[in-house]
mmCIF file of C-alpha atoms in Angstrom:
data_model
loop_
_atom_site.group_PDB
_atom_site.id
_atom_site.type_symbol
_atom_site.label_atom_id
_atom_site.label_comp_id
_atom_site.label_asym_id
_atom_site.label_seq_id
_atom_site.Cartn_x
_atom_site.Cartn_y
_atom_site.Cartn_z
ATOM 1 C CA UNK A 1 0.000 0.000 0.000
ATOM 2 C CA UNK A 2 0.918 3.401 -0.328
ATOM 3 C CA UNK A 3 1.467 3.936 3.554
ATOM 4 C CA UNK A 4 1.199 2.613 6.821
ATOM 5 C CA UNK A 5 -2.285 1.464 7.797
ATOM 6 C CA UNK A 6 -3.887 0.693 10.811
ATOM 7 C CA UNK A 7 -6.932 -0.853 12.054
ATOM 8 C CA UNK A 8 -9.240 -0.555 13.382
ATOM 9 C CA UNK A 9 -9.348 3.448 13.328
ATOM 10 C CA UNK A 10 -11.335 3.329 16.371
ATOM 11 C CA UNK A 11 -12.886 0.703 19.518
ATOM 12 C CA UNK A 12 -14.540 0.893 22.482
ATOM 13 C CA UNK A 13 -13.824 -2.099 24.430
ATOM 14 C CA UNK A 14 -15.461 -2.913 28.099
ATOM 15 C CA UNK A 15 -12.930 -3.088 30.830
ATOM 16 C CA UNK A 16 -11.493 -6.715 30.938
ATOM 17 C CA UNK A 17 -12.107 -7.589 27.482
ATOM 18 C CA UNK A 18 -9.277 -8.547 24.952
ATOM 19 C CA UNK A 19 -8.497 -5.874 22.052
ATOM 20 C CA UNK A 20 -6.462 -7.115 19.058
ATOM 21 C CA UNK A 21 -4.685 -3.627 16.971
ATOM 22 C CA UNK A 22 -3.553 -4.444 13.814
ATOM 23 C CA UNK A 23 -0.628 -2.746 11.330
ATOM 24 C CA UNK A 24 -0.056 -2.715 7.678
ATOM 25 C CA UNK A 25 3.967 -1.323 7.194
ATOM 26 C CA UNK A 26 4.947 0.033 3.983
ATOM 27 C CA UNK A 27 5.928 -3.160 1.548
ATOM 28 C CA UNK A 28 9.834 -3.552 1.985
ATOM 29 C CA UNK A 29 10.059 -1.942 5.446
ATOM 30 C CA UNK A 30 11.804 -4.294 8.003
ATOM 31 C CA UNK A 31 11.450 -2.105 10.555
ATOM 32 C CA UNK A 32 7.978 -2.100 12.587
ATOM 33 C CA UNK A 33 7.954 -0.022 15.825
ATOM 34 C CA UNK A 34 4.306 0.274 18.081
ATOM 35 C CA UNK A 35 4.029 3.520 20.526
ATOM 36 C CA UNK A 36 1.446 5.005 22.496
ATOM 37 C CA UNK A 37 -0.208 8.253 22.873
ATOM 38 C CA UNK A 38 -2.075 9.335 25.870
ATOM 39 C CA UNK A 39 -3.969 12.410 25.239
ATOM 40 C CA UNK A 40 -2.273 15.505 24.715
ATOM 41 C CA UNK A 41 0.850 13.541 25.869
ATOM 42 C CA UNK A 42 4.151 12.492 23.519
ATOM 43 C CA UNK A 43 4.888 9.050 21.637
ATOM 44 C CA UNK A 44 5.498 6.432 24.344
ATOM 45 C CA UNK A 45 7.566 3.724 22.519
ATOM 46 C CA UNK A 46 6.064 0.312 23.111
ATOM 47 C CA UNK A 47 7.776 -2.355 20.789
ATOM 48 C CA UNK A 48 10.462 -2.592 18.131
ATOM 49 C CA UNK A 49 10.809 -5.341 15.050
ATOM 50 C CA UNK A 50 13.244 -5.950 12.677
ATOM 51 C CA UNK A 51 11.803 -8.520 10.203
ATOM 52 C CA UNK A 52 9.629 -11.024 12.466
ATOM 53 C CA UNK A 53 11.475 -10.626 15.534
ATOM 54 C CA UNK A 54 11.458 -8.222 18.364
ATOM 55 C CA UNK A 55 14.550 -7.204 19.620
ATOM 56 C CA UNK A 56 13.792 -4.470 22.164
ATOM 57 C CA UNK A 57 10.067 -4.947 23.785
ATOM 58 C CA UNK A 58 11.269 -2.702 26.519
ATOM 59 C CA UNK A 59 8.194 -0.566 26.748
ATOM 60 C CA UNK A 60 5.659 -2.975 26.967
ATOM 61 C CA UNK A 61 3.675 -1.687 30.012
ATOM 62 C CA UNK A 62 2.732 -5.053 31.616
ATOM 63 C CA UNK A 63 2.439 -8.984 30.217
ATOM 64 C CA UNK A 64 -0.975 -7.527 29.390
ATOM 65 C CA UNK A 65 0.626 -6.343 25.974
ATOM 66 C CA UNK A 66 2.393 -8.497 23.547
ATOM 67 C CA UNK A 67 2.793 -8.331 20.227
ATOM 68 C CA UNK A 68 3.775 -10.116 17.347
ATOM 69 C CA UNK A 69 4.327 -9.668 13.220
ATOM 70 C CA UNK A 70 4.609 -12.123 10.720
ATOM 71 C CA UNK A 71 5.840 -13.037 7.291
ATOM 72 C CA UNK A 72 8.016 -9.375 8.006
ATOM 73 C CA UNK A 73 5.270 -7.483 7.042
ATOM 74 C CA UNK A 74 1.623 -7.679 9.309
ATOM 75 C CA UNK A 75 1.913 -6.464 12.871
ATOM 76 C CA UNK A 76 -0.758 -7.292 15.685
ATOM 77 C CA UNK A 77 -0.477 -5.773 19.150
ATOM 78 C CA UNK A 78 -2.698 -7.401 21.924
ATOM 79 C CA UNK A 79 -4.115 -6.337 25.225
ATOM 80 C CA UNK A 80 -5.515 -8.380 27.120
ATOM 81 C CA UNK A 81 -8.194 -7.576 30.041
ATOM 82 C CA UNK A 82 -7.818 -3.968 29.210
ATOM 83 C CA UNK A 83 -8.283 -1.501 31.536
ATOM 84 C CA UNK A 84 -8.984 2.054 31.919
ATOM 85 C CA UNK A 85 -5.559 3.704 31.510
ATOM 86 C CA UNK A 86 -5.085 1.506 28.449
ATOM 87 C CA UNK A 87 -7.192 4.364 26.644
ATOM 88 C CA UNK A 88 -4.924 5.621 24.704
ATOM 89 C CA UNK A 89 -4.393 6.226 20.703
ATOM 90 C CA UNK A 90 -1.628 3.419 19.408
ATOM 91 C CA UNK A 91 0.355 4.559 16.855
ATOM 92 C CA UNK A 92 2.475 1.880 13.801
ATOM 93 C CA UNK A 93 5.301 3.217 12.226
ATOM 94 C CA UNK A 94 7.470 1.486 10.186
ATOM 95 C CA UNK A 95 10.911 2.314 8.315
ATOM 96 C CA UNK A 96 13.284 0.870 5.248
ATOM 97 C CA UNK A 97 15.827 -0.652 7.850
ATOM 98 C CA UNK A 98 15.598 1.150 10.894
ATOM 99 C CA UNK A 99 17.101 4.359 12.703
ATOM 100 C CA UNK A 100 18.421 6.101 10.840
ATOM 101 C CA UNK A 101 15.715 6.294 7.951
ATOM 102 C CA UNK A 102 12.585 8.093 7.571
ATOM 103 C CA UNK A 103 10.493 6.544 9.546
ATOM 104 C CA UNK A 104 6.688 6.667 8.826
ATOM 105 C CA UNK A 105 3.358 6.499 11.081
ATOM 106 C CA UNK A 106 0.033 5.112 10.663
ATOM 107 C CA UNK A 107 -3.374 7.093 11.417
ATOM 108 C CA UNK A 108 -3.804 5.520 14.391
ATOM 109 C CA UNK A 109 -6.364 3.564 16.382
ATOM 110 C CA UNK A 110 -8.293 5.169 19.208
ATOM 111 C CA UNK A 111 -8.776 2.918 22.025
ATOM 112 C CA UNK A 112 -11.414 3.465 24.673
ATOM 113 C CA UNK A 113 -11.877 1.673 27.490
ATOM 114 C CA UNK A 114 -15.192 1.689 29.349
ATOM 115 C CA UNK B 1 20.257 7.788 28.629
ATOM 116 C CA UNK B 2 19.763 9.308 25.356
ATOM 117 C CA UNK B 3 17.275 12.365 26.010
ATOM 118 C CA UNK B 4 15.488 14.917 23.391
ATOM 119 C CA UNK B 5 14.537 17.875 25.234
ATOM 120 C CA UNK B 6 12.388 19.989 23.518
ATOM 121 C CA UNK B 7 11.066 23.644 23.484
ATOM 122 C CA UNK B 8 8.712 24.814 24.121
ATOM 123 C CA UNK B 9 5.514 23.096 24.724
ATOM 124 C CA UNK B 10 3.397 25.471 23.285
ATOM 125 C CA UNK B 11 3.957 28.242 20.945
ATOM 126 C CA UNK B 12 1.188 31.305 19.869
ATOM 127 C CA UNK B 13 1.777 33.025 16.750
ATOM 128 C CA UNK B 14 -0.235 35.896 14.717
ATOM 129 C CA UNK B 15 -0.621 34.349 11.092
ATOM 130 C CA UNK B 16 2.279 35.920 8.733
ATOM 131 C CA UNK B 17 4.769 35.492 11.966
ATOM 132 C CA UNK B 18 7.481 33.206 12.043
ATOM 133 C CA UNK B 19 7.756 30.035 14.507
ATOM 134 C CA UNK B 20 10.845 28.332 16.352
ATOM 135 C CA UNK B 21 10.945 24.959 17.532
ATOM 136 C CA UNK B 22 14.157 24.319 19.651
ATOM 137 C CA UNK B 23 15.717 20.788 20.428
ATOM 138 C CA UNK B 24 18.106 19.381 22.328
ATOM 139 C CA UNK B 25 19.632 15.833 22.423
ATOM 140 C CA UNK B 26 21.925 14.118 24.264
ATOM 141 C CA UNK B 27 23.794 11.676 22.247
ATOM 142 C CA UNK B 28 26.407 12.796 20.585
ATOM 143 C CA UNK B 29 26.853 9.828 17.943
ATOM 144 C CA UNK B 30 23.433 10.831 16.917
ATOM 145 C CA UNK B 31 23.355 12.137 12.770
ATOM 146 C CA UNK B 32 19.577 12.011 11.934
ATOM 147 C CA UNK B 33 17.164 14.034 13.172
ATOM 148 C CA UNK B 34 13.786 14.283 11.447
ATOM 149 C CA UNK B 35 10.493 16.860 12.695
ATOM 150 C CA UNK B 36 7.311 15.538 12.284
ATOM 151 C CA UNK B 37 3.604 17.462 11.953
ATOM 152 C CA UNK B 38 0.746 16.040 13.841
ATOM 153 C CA UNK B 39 -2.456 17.233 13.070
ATOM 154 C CA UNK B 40 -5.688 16.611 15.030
ATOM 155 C CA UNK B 41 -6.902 12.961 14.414
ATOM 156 C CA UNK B 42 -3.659 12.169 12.730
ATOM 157 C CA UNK B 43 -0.647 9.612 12.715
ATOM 158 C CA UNK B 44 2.380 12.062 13.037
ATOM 159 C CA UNK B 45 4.121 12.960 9.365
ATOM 160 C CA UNK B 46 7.753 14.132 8.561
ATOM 161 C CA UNK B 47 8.002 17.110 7.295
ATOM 162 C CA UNK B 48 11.539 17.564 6.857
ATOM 163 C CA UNK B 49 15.000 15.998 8.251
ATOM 164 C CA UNK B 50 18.185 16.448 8.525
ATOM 165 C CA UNK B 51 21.601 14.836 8.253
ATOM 166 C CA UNK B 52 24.685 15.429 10.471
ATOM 167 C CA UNK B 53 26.742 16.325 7.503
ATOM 168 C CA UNK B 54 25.041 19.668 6.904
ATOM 169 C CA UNK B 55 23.882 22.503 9.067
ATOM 170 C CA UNK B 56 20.920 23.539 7.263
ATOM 171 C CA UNK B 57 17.986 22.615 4.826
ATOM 172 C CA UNK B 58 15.075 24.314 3.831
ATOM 173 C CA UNK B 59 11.990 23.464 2.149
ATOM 174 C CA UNK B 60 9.378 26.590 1.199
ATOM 175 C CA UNK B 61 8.467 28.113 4.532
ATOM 176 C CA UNK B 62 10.047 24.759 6.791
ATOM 177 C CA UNK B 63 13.561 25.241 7.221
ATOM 178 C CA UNK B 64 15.790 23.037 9.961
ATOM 179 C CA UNK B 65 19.031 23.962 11.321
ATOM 180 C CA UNK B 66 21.793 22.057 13.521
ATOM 181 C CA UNK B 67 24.961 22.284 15.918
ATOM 182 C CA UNK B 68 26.327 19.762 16.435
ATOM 183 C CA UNK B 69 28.942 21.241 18.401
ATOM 184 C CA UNK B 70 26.607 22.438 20.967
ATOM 185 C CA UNK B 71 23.993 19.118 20.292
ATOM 186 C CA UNK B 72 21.168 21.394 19.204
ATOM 187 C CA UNK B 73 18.681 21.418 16.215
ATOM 188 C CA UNK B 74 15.502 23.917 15.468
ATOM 189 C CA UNK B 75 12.411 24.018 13.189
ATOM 190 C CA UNK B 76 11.747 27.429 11.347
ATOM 191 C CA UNK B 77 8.546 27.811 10.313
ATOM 192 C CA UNK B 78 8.332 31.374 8.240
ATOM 193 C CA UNK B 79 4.817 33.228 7.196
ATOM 194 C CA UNK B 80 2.956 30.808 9.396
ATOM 195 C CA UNK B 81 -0.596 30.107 8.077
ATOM 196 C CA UNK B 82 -3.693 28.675 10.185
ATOM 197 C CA UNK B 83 -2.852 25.078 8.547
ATOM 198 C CA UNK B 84 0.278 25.274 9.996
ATOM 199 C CA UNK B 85 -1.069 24.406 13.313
ATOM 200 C CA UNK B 86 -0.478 21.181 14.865
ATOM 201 C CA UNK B 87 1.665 19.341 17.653
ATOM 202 C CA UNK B 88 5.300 18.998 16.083
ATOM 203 C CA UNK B 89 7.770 16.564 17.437
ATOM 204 C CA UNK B 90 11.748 16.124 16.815
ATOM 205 C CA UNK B 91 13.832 13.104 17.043
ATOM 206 C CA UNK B 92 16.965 12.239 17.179
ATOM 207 C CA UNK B 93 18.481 8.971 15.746
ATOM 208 C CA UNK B 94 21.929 7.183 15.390
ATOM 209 C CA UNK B 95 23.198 5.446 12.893
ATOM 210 C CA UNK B 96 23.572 1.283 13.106
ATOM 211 C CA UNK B 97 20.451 1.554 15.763
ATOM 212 C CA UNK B 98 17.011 1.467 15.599
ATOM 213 C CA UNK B 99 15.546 3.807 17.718
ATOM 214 C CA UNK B 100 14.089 7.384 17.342
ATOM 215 C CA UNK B 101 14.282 9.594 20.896
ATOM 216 C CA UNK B 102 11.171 11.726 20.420
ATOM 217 C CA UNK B 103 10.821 15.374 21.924
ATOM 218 C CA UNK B 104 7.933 15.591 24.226
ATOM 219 C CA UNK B 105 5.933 17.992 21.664
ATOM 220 C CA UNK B 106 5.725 21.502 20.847
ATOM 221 C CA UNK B 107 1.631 22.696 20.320
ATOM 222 C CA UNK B 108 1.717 25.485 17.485
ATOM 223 C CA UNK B 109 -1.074 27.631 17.468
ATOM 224 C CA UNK B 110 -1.126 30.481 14.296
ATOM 225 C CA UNK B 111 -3.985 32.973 15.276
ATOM 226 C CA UNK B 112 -5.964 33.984 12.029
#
């Protein structure tokens, strides 16, 4: 496609349910990173890939989150038994090899928690 | 650890003025350091970079400068139009890593 997508662009989820957030890269790009955005905040990082695996998952919040990609491409970020303060708009970017290179972001999904 | 401090958090300009966006990072083996636009709604874009082998590039109104001596990099913005306001971020990135260090956000307001 002709940029990074992301789906869905919005969900409401009831507290304690399991939300799956899904990411399209840009064909070619190894790179896949996953942050967060509180609102009116900055870009927390979350997760980095190169290719299928995930080198640094340092910003993972809690074993709540995981996240995985496949075939180098597809990228699917899970939470389970969300909670409030997971409200938050999660934001896929993903670049040609890494740092370094322009790296760009998907819309967005907004996830509310009720 | 690598930091991006960035300034300042919100910025008010009349419509024709110019806006600067200041940033400072930490690492000095850092050489790429792209600004990115995010409008309401939005996924942030880049709307310029730039390299550590130069000191300047401009595009139209966007220009970016560095010094790397003192570790610091701005956005110009010149004849600032409504559109032009958003939340901008800076980064700073190093070669043969993978990570971008984000500024916390500058909120650019242009008043018609």
């Amino acid at each position: 496609g002709a940029g990074v997508s992301q789906s869905p662009s919005n969900k409401v989820t009831e507290k304690g349910k399991d939300v799956e957030l899904r990411c399209d890269p840009i064909s070619g790009h190894t790179a896949l990173y996953w942050y967060r955005q509180s609102l009116g905040q900055g870009l927390e990082f979350l997760i980095y890939f190169q290719g299928n695996s995930a080198p640094d998952k340092s910003g993972l919040p809690s074993d709540r989150f995981s996240a995985e990609r496949t075939g180098g491409s597809v990228s699917t970020l899970t939470i389970q038994r969300t909670q409030q303060e997971d409200s938050a708009v999660y934001l896929c970017a993903s670049s040609l090899t890494g740092g370094n290179t322009e790296a760009f972001f998907g819309q967005g999904t907004r996830l509310t928690v009720v | 650890g690598e930091n991006v401090e960035q300034h300042p958090s919100t910025l008010s300009v009349q419509e024709g003025d110019s806006a600067v966006i200041k940033c400072t990072y930490s690492d000095s083996a850092s050489n790429y350091f792209p600004w990115y636009k995010q409008e309401l709604g939005k996924g942030p874009q880049l709307i310029i970079d730039i390299r550590s082998n130069v000191g300047e590039k401009k595009d139209q109104r966007i220009a970016v400068t560095l010094n790397k001596t003192a570790k610091h990099f701005s956005l110009h913005i010149t004849e600032t139009q409504p559109e032009d306001s958003a939340v901008y971020f800076c980064a700073a990135s190093t070669s043969g890593t993978y990570k971008y260090i984000f500024g916390t956000g500058t909120r650019l307001k242009v008043l018609a």
